[in-house]
Coordinates of C-alpha atoms and ligand atoms in Angstrom, one line a residue:
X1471 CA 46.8 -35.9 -191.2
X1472 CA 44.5 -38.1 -189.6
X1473 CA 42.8 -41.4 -191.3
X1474 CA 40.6 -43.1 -189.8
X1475 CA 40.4 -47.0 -190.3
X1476 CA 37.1 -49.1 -190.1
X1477 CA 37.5 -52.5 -187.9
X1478 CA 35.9 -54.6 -190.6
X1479 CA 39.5 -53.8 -192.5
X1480 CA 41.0 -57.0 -192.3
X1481 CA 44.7 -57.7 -191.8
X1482 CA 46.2 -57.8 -194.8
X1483 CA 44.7 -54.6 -196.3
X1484 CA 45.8 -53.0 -193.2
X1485 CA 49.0 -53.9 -193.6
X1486 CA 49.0 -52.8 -197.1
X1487 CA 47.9 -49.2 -195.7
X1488 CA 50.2 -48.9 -193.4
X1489 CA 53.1 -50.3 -195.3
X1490 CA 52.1 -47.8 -198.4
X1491 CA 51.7 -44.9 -195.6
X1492 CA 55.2 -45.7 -194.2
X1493 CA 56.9 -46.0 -197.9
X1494 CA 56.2 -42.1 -198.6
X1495 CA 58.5 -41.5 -195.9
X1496 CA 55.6 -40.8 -192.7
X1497 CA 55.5 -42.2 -189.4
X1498 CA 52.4 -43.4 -188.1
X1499 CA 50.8 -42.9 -184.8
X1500 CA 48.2 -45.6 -183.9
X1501 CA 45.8 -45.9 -181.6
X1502 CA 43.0 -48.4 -181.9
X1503 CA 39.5 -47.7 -180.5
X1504 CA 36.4 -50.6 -180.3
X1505 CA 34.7 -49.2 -183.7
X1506 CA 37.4 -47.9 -185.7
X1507 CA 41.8 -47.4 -185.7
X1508 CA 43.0 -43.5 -186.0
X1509 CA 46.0 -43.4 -187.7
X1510 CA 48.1 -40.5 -186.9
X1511 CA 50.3 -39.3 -189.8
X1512 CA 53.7 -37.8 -188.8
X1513 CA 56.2 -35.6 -191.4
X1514 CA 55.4 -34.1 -194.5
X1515 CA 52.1 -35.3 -196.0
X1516 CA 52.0 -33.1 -198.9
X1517 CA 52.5 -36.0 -201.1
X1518 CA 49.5 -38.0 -200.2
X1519 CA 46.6 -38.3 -202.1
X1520 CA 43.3 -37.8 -199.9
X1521 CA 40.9 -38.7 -202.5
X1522 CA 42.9 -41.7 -203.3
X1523 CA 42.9 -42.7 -199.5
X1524 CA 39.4 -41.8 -199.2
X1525 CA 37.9 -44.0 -202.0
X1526 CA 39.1 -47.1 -200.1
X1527 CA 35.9 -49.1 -199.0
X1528 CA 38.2 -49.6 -195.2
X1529 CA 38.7 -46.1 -194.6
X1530 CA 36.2 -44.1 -192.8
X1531 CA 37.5 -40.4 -192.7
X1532 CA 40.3 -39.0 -193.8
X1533 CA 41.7 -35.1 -192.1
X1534 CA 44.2 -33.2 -192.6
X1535 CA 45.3 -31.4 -189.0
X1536 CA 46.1 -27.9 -189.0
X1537 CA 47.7 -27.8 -185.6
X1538 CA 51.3 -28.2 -185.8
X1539 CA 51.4 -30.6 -182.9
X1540 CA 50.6 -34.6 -183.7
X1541 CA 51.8 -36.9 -181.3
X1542 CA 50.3 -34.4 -178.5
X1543 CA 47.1 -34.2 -180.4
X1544 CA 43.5 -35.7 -179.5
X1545 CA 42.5 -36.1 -183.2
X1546 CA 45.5 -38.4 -183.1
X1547 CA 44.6 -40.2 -180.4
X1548 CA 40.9 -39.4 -179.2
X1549 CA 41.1 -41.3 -176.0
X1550 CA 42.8 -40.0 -172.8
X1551 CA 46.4 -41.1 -172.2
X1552 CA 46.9 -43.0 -168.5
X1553 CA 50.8 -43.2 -167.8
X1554 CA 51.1 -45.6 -164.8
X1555 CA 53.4 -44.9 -162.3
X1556 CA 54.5 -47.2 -159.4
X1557 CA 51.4 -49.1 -159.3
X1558 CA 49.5 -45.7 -159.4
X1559 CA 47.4 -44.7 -162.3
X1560 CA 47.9 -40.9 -163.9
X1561 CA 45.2 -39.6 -166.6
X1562 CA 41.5 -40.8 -167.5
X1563 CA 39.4 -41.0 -164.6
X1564 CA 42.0 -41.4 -162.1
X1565 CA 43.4 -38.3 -159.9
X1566 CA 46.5 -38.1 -158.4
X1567 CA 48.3 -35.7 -155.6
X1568 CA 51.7 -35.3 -155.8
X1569 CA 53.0 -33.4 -152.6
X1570 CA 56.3 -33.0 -150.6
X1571 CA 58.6 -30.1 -150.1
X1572 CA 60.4 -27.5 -152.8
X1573 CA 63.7 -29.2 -151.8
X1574 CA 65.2 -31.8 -150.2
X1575 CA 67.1 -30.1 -147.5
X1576 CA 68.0 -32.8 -144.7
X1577 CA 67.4 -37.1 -144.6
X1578 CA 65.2 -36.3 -141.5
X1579 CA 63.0 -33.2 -143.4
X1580 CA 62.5 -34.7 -146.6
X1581 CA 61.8 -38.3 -144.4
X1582 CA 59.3 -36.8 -142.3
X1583 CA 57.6 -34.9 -144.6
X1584 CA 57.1 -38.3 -146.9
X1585 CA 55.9 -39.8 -144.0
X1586 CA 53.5 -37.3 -143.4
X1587 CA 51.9 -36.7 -146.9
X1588 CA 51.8 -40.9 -147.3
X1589 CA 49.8 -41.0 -144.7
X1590 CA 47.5 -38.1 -145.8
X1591 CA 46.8 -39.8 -149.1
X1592 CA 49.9 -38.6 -151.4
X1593 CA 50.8 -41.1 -154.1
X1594 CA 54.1 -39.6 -155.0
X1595 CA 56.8 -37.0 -153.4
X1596 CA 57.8 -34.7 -154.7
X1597 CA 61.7 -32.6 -153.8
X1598 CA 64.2 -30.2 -155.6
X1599 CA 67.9 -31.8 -155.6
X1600 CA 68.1 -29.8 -158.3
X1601 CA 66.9 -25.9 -157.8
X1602 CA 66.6 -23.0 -160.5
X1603 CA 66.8 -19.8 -158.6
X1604 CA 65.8 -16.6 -159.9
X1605 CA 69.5 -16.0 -157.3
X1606 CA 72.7 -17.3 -158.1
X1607 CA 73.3 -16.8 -154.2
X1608 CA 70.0 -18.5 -153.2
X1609 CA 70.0 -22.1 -151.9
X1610 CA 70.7 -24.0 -155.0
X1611 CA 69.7 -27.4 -153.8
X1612 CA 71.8 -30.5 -152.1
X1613 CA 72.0 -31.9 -155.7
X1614 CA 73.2 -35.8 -156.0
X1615 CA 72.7 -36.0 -152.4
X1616 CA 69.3 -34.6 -152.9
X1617 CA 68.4 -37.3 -154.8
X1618 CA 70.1 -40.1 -152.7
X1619 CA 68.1 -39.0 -149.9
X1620 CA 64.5 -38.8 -152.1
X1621 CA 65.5 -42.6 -153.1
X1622 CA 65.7 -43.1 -149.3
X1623 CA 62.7 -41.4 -148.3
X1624 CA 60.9 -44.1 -151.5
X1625 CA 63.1 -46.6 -149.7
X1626 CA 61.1 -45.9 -146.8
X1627 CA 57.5 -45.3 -147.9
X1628 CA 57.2 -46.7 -150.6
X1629 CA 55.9 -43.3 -152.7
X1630 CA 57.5 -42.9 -156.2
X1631 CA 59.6 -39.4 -156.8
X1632 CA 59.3 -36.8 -159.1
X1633 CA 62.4 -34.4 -158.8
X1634 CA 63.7 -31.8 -161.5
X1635 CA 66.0 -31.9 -164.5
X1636 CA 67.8 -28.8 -165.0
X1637 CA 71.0 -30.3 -167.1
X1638 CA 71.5 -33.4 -169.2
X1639 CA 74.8 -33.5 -167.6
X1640 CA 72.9 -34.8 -164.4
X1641 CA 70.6 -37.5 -166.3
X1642 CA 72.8 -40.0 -165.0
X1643 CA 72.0 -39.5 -161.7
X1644 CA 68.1 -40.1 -162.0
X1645 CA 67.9 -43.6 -163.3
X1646 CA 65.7 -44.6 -160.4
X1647 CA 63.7 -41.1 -160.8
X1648 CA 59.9 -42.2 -160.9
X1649 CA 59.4 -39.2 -163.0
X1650 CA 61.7 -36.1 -164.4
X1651 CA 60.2 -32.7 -163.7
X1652 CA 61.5 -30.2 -166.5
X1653 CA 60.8 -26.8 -164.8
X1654 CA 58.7 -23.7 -166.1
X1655 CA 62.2 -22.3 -166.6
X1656 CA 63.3 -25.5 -169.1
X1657 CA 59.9 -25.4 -171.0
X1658 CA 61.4 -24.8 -173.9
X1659 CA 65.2 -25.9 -173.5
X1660 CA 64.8 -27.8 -176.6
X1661 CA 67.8 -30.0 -176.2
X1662 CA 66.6 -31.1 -172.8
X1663 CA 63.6 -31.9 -173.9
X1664 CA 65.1 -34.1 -176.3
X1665 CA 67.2 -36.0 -174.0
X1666 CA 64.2 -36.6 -171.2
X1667 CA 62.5 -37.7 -174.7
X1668 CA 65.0 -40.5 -175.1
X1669 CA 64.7 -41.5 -171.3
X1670 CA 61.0 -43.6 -171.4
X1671 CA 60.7 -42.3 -168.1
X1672 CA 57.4 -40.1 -167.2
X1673 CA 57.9 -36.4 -167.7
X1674 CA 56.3 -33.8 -165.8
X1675 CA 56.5 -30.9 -168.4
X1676 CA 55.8 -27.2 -166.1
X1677 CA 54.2 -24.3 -168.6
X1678 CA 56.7 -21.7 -168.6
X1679 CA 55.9 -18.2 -167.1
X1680 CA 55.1 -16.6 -170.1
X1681 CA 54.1 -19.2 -172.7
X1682 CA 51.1 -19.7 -174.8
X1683 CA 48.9 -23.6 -174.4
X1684 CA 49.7 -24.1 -177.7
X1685 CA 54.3 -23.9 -177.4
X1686 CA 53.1 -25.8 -173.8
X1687 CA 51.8 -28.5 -176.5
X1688 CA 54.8 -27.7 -178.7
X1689 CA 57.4 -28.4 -175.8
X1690 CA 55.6 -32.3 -175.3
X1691 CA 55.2 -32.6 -178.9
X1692 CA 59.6 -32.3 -178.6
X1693 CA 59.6 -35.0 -176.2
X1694 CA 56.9 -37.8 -178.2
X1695 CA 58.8 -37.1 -181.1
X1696 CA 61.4 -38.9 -179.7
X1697 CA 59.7 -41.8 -179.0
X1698 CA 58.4 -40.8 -175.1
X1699 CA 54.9 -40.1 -175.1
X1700 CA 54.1 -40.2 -171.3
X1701 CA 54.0 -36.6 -170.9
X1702 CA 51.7 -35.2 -167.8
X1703 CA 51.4 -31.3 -168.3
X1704 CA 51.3 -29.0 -165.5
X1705 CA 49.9 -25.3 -165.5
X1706 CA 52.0 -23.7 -162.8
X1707 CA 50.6 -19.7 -163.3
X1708 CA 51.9 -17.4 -165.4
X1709 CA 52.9 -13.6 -165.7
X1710 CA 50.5 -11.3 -165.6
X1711 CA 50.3 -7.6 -164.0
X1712 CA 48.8 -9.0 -160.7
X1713 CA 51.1 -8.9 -157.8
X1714 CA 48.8 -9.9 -154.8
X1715 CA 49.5 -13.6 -156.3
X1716 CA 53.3 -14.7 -156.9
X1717 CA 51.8 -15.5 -160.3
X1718 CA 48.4 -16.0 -162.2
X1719 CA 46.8 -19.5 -161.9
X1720 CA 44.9 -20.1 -165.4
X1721 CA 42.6 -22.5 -164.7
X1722 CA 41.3 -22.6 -167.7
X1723 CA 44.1 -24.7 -169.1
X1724 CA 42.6 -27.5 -168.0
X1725 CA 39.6 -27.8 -170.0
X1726 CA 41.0 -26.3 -173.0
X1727 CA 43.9 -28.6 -173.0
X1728 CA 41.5 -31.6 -172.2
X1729 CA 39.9 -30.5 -175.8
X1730 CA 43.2 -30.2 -177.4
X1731 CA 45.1 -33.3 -175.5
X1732 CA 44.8 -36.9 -174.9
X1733 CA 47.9 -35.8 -172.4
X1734 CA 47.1 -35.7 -168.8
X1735 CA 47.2 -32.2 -166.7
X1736 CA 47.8 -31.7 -163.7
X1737 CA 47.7 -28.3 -161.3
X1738 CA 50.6 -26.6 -159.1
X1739 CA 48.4 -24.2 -156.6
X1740 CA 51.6 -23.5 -154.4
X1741 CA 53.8 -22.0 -157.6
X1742 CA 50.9 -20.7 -159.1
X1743 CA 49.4 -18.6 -155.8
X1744 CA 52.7 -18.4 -154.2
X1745 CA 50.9 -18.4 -151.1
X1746 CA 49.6 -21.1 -148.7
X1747 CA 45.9 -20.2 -147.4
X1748 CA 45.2 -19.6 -151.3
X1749 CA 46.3 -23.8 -152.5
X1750 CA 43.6 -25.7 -150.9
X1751 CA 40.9 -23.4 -152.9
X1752 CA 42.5 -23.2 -155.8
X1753 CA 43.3 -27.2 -155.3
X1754 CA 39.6 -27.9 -155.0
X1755 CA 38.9 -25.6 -157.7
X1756 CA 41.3 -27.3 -159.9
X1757 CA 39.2 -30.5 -159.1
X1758 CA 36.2 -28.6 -160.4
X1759 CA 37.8 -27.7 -163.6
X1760 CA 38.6 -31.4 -164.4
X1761 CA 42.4 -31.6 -163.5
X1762 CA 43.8 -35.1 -163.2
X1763 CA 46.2 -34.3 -160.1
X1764 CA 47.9 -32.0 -157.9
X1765 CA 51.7 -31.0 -157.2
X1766 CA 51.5 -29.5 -154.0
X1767 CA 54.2 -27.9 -152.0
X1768 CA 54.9 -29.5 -148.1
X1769 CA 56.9 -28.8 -145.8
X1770 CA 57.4 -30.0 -141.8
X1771 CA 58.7 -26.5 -141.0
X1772 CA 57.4 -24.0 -143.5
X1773 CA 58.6 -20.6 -141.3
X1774 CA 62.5 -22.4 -141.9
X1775 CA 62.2 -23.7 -145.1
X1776 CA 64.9 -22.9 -147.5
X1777 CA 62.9 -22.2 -150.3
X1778 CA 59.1 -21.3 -150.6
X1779 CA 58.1 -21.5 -147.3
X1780 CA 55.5 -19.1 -147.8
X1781 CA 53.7 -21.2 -150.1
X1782 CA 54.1 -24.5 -148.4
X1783 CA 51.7 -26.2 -146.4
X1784 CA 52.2 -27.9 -143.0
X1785 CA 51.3 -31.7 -142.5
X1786 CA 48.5 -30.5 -140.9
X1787 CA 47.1 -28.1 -144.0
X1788 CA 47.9 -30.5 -146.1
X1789 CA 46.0 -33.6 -144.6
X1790 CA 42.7 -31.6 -144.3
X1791 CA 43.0 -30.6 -147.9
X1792 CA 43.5 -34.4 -149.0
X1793 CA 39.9 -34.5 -147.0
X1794 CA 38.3 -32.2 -148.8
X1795 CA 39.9 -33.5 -152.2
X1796 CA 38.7 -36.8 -151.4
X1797 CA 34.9 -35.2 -150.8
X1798 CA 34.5 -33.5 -154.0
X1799 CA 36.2 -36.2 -156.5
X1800 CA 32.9 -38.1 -156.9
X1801 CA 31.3 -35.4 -157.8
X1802 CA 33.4 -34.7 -160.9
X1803 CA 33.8 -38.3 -161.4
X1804 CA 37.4 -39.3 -160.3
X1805 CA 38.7 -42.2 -158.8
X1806 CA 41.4 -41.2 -156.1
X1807 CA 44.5 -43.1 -157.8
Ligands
PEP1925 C1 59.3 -26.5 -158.5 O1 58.4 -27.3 -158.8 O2 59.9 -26.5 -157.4 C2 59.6 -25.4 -159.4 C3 60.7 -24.7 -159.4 O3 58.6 -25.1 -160.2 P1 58.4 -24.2 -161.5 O4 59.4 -24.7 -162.5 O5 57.0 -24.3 -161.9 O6 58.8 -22.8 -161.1
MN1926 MN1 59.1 -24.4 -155.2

């Protein structure tokens, strides 16, 4: 449910509301707006009386909200959500490109390729420590050293990192993790999502491979329940019966989740394509369809890389797409962030 408070309300009547609100046992969601407060209503709101609420000279609209997700909801909170992120801005206006290899394999690969996507324009890295494989006999990632050398290559360049969670055994190790990637795989690992809820820390949250928009919004709903509501979505492709494309990029996630979230979304072309000539046009037509960033898959060796090299950009690639990126944003009325 979904009241919406006038801002000639004064103080004490607020109060009064809220407290009232809070004594039938809800939690309440806030978000204040120039003419008017939403107050987002969390729990079982059978017992209030909308008439009652509605009579009140303060109150301007009172809804109930028939999707099962609240925190994640716009009605709850109509304007956009911008988590901040090392000085860089993620959500509203702002676009973002997040870039850098599938995993960290070396100090000198994942160091060089940080290098190189600073320079083109990237404003965080991005690199596996941690790697679901399909294989149990595939590279599974260099693990706590793969982190220790991502906090190097931040050391170095100064760009925040974004590396997976696959286990709450290993939260411990990503207390200087800019932001937690749970994986398409983990989209609905409920008890991880929990956990990363606790953390405060950004989450990237991947749709999983065969999941609907609305459990995507279910699986962030997990993690605001628990207090953590900076929650960036990411459509990644799903399963469908193509095969010429690793998987199926639905682009149309982004403006239907724009109508549906406050939540920011981003776009993985590499994941979702699975191959490298098709990410810069499906990057510039994620721009198109409103997306508020990139992940994007780099690697300084792509023929050698130990996982997804045939979706990974080279430096090179990757710097002309940041050119083109930076060409179109205007259009669709982004600041490059
Ligand atoms: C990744 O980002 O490297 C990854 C494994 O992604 P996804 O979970 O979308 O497959
Ligand atoms: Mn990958």
């Amino acid at each position: 449910m979904i009241i919406v408070v006038k801002n000639s309300c004064d103080e004490k009547q607020y109060n009064n509301l809220v407290e009232w609100i809070k004594g039938l046992g809800l939690e309440i969601h806030e978000s204040r707006g120039t003419h008017s407060t939403v107050l987002g209503l969390v729990g079982d709101t059978s017992k209030v009386d909308i008439d009652l609420i509605s009579s009140l000279d303060v109150i301007e609209q009172v809804q109930r909200v028939q999707e099962p997700y609240k925190n994640a909801n716009r009605k709850f909170h109509p304007e956009d959500t911008i988590i901040e992120v090392g000085g860089h801005k993620i959500g509203g206006d702002n676009f973002t490109v997040i870039a850098g290899p599938c995993s960290v394999e070396s100090e000198s690969q994942i160091i060089e390729v940080a290098k190189a996507v600073k320079q083109a324009g990237a404003t965080l890295l991005r690199g596996g420590a941690f790697k679901p494989r399909t294989s149990p006999y595939a590279f599974q990632g260099l693990k706590d050293t793969g982190i220790e050398l991502l906090l190097k290559a931040k050391k170095e360049t100064g760009l925040p990192i974004v590396t997976e969670l696959t286990s709450i055994n290993h939260l411990d190790l990503f207390k200087d993790v800019d932001i937690i990637q749970v994986g398409a795989r983990n989209m609905q690992n409920f008890e991880l999502l929990k956990e990363v809820g606790k953390t405060g820390k950004p989450i990237l949250l991947k749709r999983g491979l065969a999941n609907t928009l609305q459990e995507l919004l279910m699986s962030a709903e997990y993690i605001m329940a628990e207090g953590n509501c900076q929650v960036i979505l990411c459509e990644r492709g799903i399963r469908t019966f193509e095969t010429m494309t690793r998987n199926t990029l639905d682009l149309s996630a982004v403006p239907v989740l724009k109508d549906k979230t406050h939540l920011p979304i981003i776009i993985d072309p590499s994941h979702s394509t699975g191959v490298a000539k098709l990410v810069s046009p499906m990057s510039l037509a994620s721009v198109g369809a409103g997306a508020d960033g990139l992940i994007i898959e780099v690697h300084n060796d792509p023929q050698h890389a130990l996982c997804d090299g045939a979706q990974s950009l080279n430096p090179e690639q990757f710097a002309t797409l940041m050119g083109k990126i930076q060409t179109i944003l205007p259009i669709v009325g982004k600041l490059y962030n």
